[in-house]
Coordinates of C-alpha atoms in Angstrom, one line a residue:
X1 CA -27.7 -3.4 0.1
X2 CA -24.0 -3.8 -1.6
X3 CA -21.9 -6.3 -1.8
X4 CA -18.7 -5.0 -3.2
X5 CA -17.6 -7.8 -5.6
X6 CA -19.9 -5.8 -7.8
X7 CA -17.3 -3.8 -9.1
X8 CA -16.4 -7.1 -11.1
X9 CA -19.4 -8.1 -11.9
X10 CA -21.0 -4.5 -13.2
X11 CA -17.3 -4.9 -15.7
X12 CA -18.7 -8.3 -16.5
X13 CA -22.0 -7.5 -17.6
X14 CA -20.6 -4.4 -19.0
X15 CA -17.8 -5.3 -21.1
X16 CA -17.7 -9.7 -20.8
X17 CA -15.0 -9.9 -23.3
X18 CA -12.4 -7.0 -22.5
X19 CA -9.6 -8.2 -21.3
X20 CA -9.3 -7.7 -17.2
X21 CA -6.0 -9.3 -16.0
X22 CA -2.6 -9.5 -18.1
X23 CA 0.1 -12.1 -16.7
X24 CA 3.3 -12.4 -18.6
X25 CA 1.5 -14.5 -21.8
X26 CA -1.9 -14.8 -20.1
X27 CA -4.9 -12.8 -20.4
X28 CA -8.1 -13.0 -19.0
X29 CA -11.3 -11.1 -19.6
X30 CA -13.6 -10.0 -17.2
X31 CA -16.2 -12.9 -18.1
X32 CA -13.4 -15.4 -17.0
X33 CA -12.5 -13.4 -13.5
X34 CA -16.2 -13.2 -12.8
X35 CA -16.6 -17.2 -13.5
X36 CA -13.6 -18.1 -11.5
X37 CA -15.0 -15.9 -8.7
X38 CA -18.2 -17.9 -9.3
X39 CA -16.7 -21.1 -9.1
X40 CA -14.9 -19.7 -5.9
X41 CA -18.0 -18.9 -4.2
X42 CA -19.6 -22.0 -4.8
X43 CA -16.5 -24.6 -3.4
X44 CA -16.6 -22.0 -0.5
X45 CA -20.1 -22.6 0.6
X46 CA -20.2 -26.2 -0.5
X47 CA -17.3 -26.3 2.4
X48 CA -19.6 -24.9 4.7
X49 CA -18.4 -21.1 4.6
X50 CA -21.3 -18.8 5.4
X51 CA -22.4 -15.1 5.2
X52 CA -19.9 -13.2 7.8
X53 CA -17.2 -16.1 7.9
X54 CA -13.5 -14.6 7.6
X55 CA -11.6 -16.0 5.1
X56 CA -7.7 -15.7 4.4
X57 CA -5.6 -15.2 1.4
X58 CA -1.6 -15.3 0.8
X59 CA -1.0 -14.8 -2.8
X60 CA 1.5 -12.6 -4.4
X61 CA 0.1 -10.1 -7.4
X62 CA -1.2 -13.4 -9.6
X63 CA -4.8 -13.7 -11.5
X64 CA -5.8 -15.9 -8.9
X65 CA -6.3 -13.1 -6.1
X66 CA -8.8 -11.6 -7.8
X67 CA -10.7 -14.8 -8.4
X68 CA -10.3 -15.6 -5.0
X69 CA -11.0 -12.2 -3.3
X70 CA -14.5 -11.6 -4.9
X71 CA -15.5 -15.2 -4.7
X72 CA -15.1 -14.5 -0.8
X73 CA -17.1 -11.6 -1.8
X74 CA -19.9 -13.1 -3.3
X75 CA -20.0 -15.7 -0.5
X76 CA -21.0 -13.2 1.9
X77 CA -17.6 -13.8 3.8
X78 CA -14.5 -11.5 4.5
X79 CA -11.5 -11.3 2.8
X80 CA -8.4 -11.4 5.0
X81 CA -5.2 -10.9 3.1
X82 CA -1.8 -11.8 4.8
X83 CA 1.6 -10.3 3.4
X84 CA 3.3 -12.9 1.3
X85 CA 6.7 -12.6 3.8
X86 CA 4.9 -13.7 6.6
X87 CA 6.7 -16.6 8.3
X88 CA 4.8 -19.8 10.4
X89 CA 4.6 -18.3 13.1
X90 CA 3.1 -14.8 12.4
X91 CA 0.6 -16.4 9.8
X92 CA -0.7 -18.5 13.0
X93 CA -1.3 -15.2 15.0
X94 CA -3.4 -13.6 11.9
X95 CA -5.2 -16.6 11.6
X96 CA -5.8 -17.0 15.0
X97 CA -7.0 -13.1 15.4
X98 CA -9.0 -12.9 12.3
X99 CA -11.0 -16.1 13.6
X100 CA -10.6 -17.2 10.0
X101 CA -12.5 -20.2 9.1
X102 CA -10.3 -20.9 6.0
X103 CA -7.2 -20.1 4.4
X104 CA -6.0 -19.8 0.6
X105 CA -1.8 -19.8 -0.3
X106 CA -0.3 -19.4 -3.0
X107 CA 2.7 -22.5 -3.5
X108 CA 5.0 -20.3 -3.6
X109 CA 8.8 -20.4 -4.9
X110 CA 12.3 -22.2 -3.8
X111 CA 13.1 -19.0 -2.3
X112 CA 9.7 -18.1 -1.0
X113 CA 8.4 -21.1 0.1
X114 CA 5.0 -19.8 0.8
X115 CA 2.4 -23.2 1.2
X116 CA 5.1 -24.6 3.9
X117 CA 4.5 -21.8 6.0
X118 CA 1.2 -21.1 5.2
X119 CA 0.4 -25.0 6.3
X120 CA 2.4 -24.6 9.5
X121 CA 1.0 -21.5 10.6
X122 CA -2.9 -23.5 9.8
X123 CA -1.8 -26.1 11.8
X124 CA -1.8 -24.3 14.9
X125 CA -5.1 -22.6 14.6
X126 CA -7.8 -25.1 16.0
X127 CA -10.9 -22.8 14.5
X128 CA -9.2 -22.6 10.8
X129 CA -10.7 -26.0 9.3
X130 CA -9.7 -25.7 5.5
X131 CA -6.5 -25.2 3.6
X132 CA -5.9 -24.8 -0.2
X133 CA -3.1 -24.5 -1.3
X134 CA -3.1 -22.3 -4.9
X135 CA -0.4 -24.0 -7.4
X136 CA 0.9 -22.1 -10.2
X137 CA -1.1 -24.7 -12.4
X138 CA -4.3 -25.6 -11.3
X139 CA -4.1 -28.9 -12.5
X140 CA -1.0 -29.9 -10.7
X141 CA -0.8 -32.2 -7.8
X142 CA -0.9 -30.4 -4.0
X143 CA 3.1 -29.4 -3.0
X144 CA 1.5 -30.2 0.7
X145 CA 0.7 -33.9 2.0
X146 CA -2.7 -33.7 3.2
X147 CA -3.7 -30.3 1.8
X148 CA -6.2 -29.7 -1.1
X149 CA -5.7 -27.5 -3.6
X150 CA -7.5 -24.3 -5.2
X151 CA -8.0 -26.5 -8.7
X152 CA -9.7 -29.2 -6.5
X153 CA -11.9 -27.1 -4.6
X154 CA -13.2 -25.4 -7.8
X155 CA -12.8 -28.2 -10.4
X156 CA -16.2 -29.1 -10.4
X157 CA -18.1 -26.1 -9.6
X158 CA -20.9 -24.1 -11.5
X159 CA -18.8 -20.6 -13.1
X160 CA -22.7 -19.3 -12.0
X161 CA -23.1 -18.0 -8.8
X162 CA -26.1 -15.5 -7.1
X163 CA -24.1 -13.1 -4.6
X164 CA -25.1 -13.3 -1.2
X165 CA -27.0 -10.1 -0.2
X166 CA -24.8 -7.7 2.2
X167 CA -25.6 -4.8 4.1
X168 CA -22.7 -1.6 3.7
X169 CA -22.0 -2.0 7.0
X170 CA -20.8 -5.7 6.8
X171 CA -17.1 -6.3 7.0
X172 CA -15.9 -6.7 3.4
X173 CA -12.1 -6.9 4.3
X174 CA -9.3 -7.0 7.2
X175 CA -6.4 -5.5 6.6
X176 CA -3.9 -6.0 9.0
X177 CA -1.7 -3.4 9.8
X178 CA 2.5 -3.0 10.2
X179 CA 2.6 -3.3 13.6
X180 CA 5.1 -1.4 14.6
X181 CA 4.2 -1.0 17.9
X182 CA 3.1 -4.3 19.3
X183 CA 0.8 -6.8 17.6
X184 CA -0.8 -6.0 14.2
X185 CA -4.5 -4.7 14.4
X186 CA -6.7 -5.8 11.4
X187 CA -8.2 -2.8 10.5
X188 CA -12.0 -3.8 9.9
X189 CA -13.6 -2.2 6.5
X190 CA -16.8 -2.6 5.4
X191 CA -18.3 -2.8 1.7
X192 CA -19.5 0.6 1.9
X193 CA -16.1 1.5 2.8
X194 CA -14.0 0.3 0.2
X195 CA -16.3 0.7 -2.7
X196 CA -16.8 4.9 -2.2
X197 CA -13.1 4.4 -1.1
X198 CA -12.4 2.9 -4.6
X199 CA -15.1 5.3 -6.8
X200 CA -13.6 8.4 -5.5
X201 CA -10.1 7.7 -6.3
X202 CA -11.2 6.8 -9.8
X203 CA -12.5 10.0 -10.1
X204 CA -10.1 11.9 -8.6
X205 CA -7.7 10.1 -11.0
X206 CA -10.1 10.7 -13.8
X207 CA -10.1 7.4 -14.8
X208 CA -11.0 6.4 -18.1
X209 CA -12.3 3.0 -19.4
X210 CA -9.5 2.3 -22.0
X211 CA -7.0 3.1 -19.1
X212 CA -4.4 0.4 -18.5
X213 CA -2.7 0.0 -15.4
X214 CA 1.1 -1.3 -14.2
X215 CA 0.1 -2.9 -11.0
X216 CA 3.1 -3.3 -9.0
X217 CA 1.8 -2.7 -5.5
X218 CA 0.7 -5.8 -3.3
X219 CA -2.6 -6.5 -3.5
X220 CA -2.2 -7.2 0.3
X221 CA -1.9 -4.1 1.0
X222 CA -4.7 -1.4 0.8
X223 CA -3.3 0.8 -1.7
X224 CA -3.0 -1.6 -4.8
X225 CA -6.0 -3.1 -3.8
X226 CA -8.2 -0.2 -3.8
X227 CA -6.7 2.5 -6.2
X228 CA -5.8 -0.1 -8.5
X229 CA -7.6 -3.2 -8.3
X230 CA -11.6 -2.1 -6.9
X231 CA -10.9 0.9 -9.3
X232 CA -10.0 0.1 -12.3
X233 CA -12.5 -3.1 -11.9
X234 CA -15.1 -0.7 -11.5
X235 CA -15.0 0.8 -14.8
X236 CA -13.7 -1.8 -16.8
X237 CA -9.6 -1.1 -17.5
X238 CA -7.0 -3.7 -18.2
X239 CA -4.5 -4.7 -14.9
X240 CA -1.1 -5.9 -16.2
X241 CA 0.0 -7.5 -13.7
X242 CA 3.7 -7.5 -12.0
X243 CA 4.3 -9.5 -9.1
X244 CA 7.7 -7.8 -7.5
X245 CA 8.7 -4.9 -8.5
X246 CA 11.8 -3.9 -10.8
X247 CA 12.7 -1.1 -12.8
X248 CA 13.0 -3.6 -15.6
X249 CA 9.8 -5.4 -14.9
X250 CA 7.8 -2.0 -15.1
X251 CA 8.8 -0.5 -17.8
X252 CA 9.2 -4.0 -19.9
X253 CA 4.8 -3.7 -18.9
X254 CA 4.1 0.0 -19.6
X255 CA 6.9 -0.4 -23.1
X256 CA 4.4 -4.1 -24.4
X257 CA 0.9 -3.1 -22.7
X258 CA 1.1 0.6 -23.4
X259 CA 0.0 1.2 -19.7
X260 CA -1.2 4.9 -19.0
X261 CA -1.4 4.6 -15.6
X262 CA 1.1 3.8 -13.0
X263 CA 0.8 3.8 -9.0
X264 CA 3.5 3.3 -6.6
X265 CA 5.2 4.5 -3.7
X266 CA 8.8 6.8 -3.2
X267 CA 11.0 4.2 -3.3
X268 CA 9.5 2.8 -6.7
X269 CA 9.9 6.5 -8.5
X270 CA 13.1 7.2 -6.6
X271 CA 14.0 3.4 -8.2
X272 CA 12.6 4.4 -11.5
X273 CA 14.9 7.4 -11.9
X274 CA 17.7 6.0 -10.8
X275 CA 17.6 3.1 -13.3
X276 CA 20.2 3.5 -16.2
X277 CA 18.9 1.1 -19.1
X278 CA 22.2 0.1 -20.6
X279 CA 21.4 -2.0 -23.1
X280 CA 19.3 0.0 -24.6
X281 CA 15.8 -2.1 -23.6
X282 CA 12.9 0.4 -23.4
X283 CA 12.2 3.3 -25.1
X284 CA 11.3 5.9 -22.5
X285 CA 10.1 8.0 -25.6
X286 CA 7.3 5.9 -26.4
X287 CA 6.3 4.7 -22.4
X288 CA 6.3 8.6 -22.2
X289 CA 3.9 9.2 -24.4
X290 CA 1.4 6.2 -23.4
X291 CA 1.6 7.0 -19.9
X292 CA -0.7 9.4 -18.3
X293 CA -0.3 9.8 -15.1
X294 CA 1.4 8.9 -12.0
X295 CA 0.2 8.2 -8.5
X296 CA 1.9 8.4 -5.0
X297 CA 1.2 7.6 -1.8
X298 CA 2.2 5.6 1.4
X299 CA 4.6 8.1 2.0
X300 CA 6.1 11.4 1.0
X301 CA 7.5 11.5 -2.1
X302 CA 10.4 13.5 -1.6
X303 CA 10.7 16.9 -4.1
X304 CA 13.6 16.3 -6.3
X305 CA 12.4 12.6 -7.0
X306 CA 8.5 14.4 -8.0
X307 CA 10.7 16.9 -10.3
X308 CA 12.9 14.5 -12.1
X309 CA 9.6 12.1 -12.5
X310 CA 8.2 14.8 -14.4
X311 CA 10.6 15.5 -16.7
X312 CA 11.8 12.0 -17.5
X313 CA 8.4 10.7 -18.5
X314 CA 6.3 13.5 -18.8
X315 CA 3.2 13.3 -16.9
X316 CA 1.8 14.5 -13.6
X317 CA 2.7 13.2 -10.2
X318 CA -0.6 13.0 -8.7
X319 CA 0.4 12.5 -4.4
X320 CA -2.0 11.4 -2.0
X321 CA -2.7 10.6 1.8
X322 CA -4.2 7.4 3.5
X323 CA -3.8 4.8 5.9
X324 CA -5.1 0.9 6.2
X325 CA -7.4 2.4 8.6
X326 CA -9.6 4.6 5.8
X327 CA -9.5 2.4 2.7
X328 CA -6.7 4.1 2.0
X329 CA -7.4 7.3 0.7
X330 CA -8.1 10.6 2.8
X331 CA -6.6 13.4 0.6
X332 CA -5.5 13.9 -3.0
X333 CA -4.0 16.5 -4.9
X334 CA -6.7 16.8 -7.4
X335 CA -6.1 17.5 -11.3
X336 CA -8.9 20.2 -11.4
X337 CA -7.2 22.4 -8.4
X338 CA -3.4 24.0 -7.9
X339 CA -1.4 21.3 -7.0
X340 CA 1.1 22.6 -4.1
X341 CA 5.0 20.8 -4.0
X342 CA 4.9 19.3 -1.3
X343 CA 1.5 19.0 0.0
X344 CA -0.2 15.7 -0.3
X345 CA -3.6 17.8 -1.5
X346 CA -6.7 18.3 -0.1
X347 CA -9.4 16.1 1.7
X348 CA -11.2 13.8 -1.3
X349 CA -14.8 13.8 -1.6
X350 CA -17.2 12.7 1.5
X351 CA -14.4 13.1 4.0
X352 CA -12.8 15.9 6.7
X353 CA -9.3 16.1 7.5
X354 CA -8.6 18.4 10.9
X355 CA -5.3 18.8 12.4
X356 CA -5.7 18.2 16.2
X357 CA -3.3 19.1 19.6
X358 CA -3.3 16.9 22.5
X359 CA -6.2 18.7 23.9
X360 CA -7.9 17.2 21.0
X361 CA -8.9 21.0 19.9
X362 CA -7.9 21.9 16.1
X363 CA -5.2 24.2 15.9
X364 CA -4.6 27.3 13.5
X365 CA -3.5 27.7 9.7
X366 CA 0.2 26.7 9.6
X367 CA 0.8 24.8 12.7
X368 CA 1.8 21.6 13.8
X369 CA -0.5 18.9 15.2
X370 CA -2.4 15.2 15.0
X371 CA -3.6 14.7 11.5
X372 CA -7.1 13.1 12.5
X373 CA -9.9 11.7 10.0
X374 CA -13.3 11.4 9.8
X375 CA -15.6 10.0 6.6
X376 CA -17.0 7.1 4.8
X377 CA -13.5 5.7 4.2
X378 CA -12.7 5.6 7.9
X379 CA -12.4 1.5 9.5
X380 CA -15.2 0.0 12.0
X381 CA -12.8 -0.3 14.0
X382 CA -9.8 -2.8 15.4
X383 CA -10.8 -6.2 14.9
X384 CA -11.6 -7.7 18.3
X385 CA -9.9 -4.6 20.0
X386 CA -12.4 -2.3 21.5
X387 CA -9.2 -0.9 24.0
X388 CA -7.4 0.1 20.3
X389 CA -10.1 1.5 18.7
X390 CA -11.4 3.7 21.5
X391 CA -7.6 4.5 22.1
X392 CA -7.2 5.4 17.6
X393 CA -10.6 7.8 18.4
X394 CA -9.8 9.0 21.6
X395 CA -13.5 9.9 22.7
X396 CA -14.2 11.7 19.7
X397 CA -15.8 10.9 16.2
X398 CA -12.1 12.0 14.8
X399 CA -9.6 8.4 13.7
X400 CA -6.5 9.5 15.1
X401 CA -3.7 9.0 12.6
X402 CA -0.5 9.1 14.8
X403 CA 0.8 11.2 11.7
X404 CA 2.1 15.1 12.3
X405 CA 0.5 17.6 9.8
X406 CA -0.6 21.1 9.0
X407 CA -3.0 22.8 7.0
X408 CA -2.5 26.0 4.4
X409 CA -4.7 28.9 4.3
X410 CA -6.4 26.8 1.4
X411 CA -7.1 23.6 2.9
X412 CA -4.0 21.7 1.6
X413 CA -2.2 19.1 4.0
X414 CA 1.6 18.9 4.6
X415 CA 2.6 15.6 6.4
X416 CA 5.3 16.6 8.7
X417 CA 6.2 13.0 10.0
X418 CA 4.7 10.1 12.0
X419 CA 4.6 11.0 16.2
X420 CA 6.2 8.0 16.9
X421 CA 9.6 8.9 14.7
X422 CA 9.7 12.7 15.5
X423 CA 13.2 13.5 17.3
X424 CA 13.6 15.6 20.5
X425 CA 17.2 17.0 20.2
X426 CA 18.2 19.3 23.5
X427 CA 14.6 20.2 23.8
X428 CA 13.6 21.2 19.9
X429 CA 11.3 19.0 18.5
X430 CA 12.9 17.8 15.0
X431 CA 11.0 16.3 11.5
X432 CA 13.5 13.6 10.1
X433 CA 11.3 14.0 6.4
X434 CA 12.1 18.2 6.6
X435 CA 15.6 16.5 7.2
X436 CA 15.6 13.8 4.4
X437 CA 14.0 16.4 1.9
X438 CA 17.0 18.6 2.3
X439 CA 19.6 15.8 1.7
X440 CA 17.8 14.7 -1.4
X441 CA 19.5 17.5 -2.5
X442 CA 23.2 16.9 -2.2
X443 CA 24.1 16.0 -5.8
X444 CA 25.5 12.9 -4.4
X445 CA 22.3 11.1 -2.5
X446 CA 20.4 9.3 -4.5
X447 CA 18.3 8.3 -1.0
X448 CA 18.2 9.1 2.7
X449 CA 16.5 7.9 6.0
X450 CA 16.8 10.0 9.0
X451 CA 16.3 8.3 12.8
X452 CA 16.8 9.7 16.4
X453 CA 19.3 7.7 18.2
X454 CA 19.9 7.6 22.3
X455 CA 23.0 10.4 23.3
X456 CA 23.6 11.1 26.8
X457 CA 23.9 15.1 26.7
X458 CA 21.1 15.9 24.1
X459 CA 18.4 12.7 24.6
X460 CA 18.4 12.4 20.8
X461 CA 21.2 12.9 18.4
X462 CA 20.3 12.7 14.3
X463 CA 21.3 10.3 12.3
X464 CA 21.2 9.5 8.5
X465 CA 21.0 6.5 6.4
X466 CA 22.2 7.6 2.8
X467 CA 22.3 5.5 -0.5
X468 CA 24.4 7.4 -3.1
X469 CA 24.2 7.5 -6.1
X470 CA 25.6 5.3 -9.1
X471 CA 29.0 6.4 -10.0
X472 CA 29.0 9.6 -7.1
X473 CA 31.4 9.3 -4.4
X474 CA 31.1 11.1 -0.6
X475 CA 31.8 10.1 2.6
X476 CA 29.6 10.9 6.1
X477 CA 31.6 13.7 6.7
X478 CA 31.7 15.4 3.4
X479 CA 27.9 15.2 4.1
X480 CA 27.4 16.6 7.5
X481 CA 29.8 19.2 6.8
X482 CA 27.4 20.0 3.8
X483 CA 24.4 19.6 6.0
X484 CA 25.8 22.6 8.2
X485 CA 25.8 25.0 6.0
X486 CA 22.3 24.0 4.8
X487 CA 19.9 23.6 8.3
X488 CA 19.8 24.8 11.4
X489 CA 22.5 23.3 13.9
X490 CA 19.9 21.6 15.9
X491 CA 18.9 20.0 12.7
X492 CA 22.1 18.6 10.9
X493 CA 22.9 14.8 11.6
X494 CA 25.7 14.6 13.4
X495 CA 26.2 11.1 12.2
X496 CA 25.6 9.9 8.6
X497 CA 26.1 6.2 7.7
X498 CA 26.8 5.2 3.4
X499 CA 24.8 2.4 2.8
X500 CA 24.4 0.2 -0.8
X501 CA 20.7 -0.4 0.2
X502 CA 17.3 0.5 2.6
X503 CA 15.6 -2.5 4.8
X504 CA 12.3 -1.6 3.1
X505 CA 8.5 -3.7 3.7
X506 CA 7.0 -5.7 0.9
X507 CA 5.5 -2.4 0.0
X508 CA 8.4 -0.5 0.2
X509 CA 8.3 1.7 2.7
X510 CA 12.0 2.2 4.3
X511 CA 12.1 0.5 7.6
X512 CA 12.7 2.8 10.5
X513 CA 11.9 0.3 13.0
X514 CA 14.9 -1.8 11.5
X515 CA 17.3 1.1 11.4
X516 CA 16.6 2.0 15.1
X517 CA 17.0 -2.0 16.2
X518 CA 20.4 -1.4 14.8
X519 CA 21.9 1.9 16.3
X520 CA 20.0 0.8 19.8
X521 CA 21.6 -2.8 19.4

């Protein structure tokens, strides 16, 4: 049996008065959390929420998401987190597919109005019966006519609460994926999932239990949630939290909490380095020698972003590989073994990594093919989607990752690019990362995103997105004529648009799907 809100209750036995969550002024210790979860638990079943019930949440990186996750924990339901952007419309659809029976969001702000969509979406979803609306004080009045809110549903409830008994294969969490092709899947995870999911990394990280974490990444999303969140629960460390991410805001965290951990993805380190604190603010001296190490994932982190990371502040870049679909992590460079530039490590405890042709047979050391998964950390499957899962397994044991890759003599993964954006230029198959990697290197290019765009003659023709940086000038043709002398000439973009900025998701990943829109539009 397992249930995996115990990662905050073993902290709350463990260590009741350390401090769990930091907010701005606020701190709570893991004896509040647990209590609030408590009190969460109880309002849930008093509403009639029972063992296997999906429950949803919309709430930026605040205290009350991790009150309000475990609480659906403890009640024996699933948690079903939505991405704080989400509009009316697309909250409906989650609602609607998740079969939710209730929903929690967060107010929200003037410029985020969060509870009006949130109650838009719920009132198109017959089998969702409950709404509560989380205020930024829970004593405050509901923002929505006719909705209740989080501080009414747990005002008077016992901070005591016995945790209903699950089995590791119950559905813990849903995480719905991108959806970049079609509708988002929600990614079915069970308890057993996410809590070896969340032990490993903490191991792998070598966690330790005065550790102190930045934690920038939506807890939407997989990665904060289980690196961060389940992990550092589960041995007792200190959260600060920081709910949207700024050079400014990250380093004003690590400079007055003394964090010594910090996870994030390529755009938050490329953001990091760029930053230029003129008025003398932090002292990168001193969040130097606090921090300990640094974790990447969600995508590549580009070489000359890993180098200048290093040397700034001083600590290891530790990289790693996942998707929504295993928990997230699959592979890890691990402290104890060579770490490889460039490689996102090797597979983590418990799981096998194989790199796969069409045929489904595994190819040889050094060549290209299907990265494809298989261990405790990979999903149940697509939520009410039997054609998608059997289509993300293809007839085999093996989760299909729709990501290209290869394998070293050692073991070590390289990801080479995602299927769906590889290029086919006059016949030769072309990696926009090998690309983007290489333009990283113009002294100029502070950040690049390659794409394939339609051309009569060749199928595909290359094309860059390039943010330069502060204070360096270049134009697209200084840069493609650069570009020549540096790659192949079936590699070189042929077209390279200066841009101030990146579309990029809420958990910034650079939107290819946006870029393409525009250059097919």
């Amino acid at each position: 049996m397992l249930n995996l809100a115990a990662v905050l209750e073993h902290s709350a036995k463990e260590v009741p008065g350390k401090t769990a969550l930091v907010f701005g002024d606020k701190r709570f210790t893991y004896e509040q959390v647990n209590a609030a979860a408590n009190q969460v638990a109880n309002g849930l079943m008093a509403a009639g929420i029972t063992k296997g019930d999906k429950v949803a949440l919309s709430c930026p990186n605040l205290p009350f998401f991790p009150m309000i996750y475990y609480g659906i924990l403890k009640a024996g339901a699933a948690v079903v987190p939505l991405n704080v952007l989400l509009k009316g419309r697309e909250i409906a659809y989650h609602l609607k597919d998740s079969e939710a029976k209730a929903y929690f969001c967060f107010q929200g702000t003037p410029d985020l109005p969060m509870a009006q969509e949130g109650w838009a979406g719920f009132k198109e979803v017959d089998g969702c019966q409950h709404f509560w609306v989380i205020t930024a004080d829970p004593a405050a009045a509901s923002p929505i006519e006719g909705a209740m809110t989080f501080g009414q549903l747990i005002g008077k409830q016992s901070p005591t609460f016995d945790t209903v008994i699950t089995r590791f294969e119950d559905t813990a969490v849903i995480l719905y994926t991108s959806g970049t092709t079609g509708f988002p899947k929600g990614a079915e995870l069970s308890h057993a999932n996410i809590t070896l999911n969340a032990i490993a990394t903490r191991d792998i990280i070598h966690m330790q239990a005065e550790d102190v974490h930045a934690l920038v990444l939506p807890l939407f999303h997989s990665f904060g949630q289980t690196c961060q969140m389940n992990a550092g629960f589960s041995i007792g460390n200190t959260l600060v939290l920081v709910p949207r991410f700024t050079p400014e805001a990250v380093l004003s965290a690590m400079q007055e909490e003394k964090v010594t951990i910090f996870v994030g993805v390529p755009t938050m380190y490329w953001a990091l380095l760029a930053y230029e604190d003129q008025e003398n603010r932090f002292d990168i001296k001193a969040i130097a020698d606090t921090l300990r190490i640094g974790v990447s994932g969600a995508s590549s982190l580009p070489l000359e972003i890993i180098k200048g990371i290093e040397s700034k502040y001083s600590i290891p870049i530790m990289e790693g590989y996942g998707l929504s679909e295993t928990c997230p992590v699959a592979t890890f460079n691990h402290l104890h073994k060579e770490r490889k530039p460039g490689s996102v490590g090797t597979p983590i405890w418990g799981v096998e990594v194989k790199i796969f042709d069409k045929e489904n047979a595994e190819v040889g050391v050094g060549e290209v093919g299907e990265i494809v998964i298989r261990g405790h950390n990979v999903m149940k499957g697509y939520y009410n989607k039997p054609e998608a899962t059997a289509t993300a397994f293809d007839g085999t044991s093996w989760f299909h990752t729709g990501d290209l890759g290869r394998k070293d003599e050692d073991g070590y993964v390289y990801i080479v690019d995602r299927v769906k954006d590889m290029i086919i230029r006059g016949g030769f198959n072309v990696y926009p990362r090998e690309i983007e990697e290489v333009l990283m290197t113009h002294p100029a290019v502070s950040l690049a995103s390659v794409i394939g765009v339609p051309h009569d003659q060749h199928g595909e023709e290359i094309k860059a997105y390039v943010v330069l940086k502060e204070g360096q000038q270049a134009t697209g043709e200084d840069i493609i004529a650069w570009s020549k002398d540096q790659m192949a000439a079936y590699k070189y973009p042929r077209i390279v648009e200066i841009r101030d900025a990146l579309p990029m998701t809420a958990t910034g990943k650079i939107l290819k799907k946006d870029l393409k829109a525009e250059s097919v539009g």
